[in-house]
Amino acid sequence: MAAVIIGRLLITTLVFAAAILDRGSCEVDEDVIDLTHTYLNDDMLAWPTDLAFNISVGFKGKTPGGIYYAENRFCTSEHAGTHMDAPTHFFEDGKPVHQISLKTMIGPGAVIDVSSKTKDNPDYEVTVEDILDWEADYGRIPDGAVLLLNTGWHRRWPSEVDYLGMVDSNDPFKSKFRWPGLSGDAAQWLVDNRSISVYGVDCVSIDYGASSTFPVHKIFLGPENEIPSLENVANLDAMPPTGTRIYAIPMKIRDGTGAPTRLFAVVNGAQRHLHVFGLMAAVVLIATHCLF
Ligand SMILES: *[C@@H]1O[C@H](CO)[C@@H](O)[C@H](O)[C@H]1NC(C)=O
Ligand SMILES: *[C@@H]1O[C@H](CO)[C@@H](O)[C@H](O)[C@H]1NC(C)=O
Ligand SMILES: [Zn+2]
């Protein structure tokens, strides 16, 4: 009799311990996907004519009062690393970054993976057909979506030649840029037929590298649409095509033409997993009681 009670107590304790551990792991980072490159001095990229991110120690050490204290300072283009382009980046009267509402910058995630098409063609321009193919598999791009294009280019970060093409450091305007992107037609189709809130891509520009007319910037950032756009998005291979909520949170720089952005996704249903686990724990508990 005593052995049975001890056995029941042991199993009950184990089940609850497992449930608590599972809960802990869910809350930490399993269900949050970071889509941001780390900002640092070397091993990161910006548009070649823009100022790179530069951080240095302001103070580090003991104060006269004997207290340890550290502070860094940084200087950077708004457009280095993972960042948002605000409408005023291309349109003088366009919205600056501090006026874009938080509500605009949070939305259901839609991630279109075109990396198989860009693999052998770094100049690939994504078509309306590619978007419709994705919708045939995953459903219509939801209204208010944060739409991200996975070109596979984030895997090349931070290799300058792989990510940007041939950069002429003496005259950046003579560079031969090569990376893929959305076609102007597809951008126009998106604003005409869908209602996305934010657009983003894992390349240094939302227009493909060979572009000299920048139709995607003009369409998305233009006064009729004002769709804030993200460049140098990281880690897209970790993203499911749907079923996430994406947060694109730039520094609130007054009159900023863009800003470094912490971009991340929360997987839908993280709480539901906990409930399912709780239910399973209850079933196991009842079953073990019956067996004994
Ligand atoms: C970075 O900033 C520091 C401190 O202002 C400066 O001394 C240094 O020259 C800068 N480096 C570059 C590469 O701009
Ligand atoms: C979508 O947008 C294009 C213009 O980009 C337009 O010609 C077309 O009629 C729209 N509707 C559909 C269903 O494609
Ligand atoms: Zn930019």
PDB file of C-alpha atoms in Angstrom, residues 34-35 111-113 148-152 154 200-202 233-240 263:
ATOM      1  CA  ASP A  34      14.972  37.115 -34.258  1.00  0.00           C
ATOM      2  CA  LEU A  35      15.237  38.518 -37.798  1.00  0.00           C
ATOM      3  CA  VAL A 111       7.240  34.927 -45.903  1.00  0.00           C
ATOM      4  CA  ILE A 112       7.779  34.108 -49.570  1.00  0.00           C
ATOM      5  CA  ASP A 113      10.815  31.897 -50.151  1.00  0.00           C
ATOM      6  CA  LEU A 148       9.048  39.351 -46.219  1.00  0.00           C
ATOM      7  CA  LEU A 149      10.902  37.991 -49.239  1.00  0.00           C
ATOM      8  CA  ASN A 150      13.464  35.256 -48.535  1.00  0.00           C
ATOM      9  CA  THR A 151      15.898  35.499 -51.451  1.00  0.00           C
ATOM     10  CA  GLY A 152      18.512  33.433 -49.603  1.00  0.00           C
ATOM     11  CA  HIS A 154      20.888  36.644 -45.738  1.00  0.00           C
ATOM     12  CA  GLY A 200      11.000  43.572 -46.311  1.00  0.00           C
ATOM     13  CA  VAL A 201      13.828  41.652 -47.971  1.00  0.00           C
ATOM     14  CA  ASP A 202      17.142  40.035 -46.979  1.00  0.00           C
ATOM     15  CA  VAL A 233      16.502  41.178 -42.937  1.00  0.00           C
ATOM     16  CA  ALA A 234      18.261  38.245 -41.192  1.00  0.00           C
ATOM     17  CA  ASN A 235      17.485  34.610 -40.383  1.00  0.00           C
ATOM     18  CA  LEU A 236      14.564  34.115 -42.781  1.00  0.00           C
ATOM     19  CA  ASP A 237      15.202  30.371 -43.130  1.00  0.00           C
ATOM     20  CA  ALA A 238      13.905  30.019 -39.557  1.00  0.00           C
ATOM     21  CA  MET A 239      10.524  31.492 -40.535  1.00  0.00           C
ATOM     22  CA  PRO A 240       7.395  29.511 -41.364  1.00  0.00           C
ATOM     23  CA  LEU A 263      12.792  42.841 -36.263  1.00  0.00           C
TER      24      LEU A 263
END
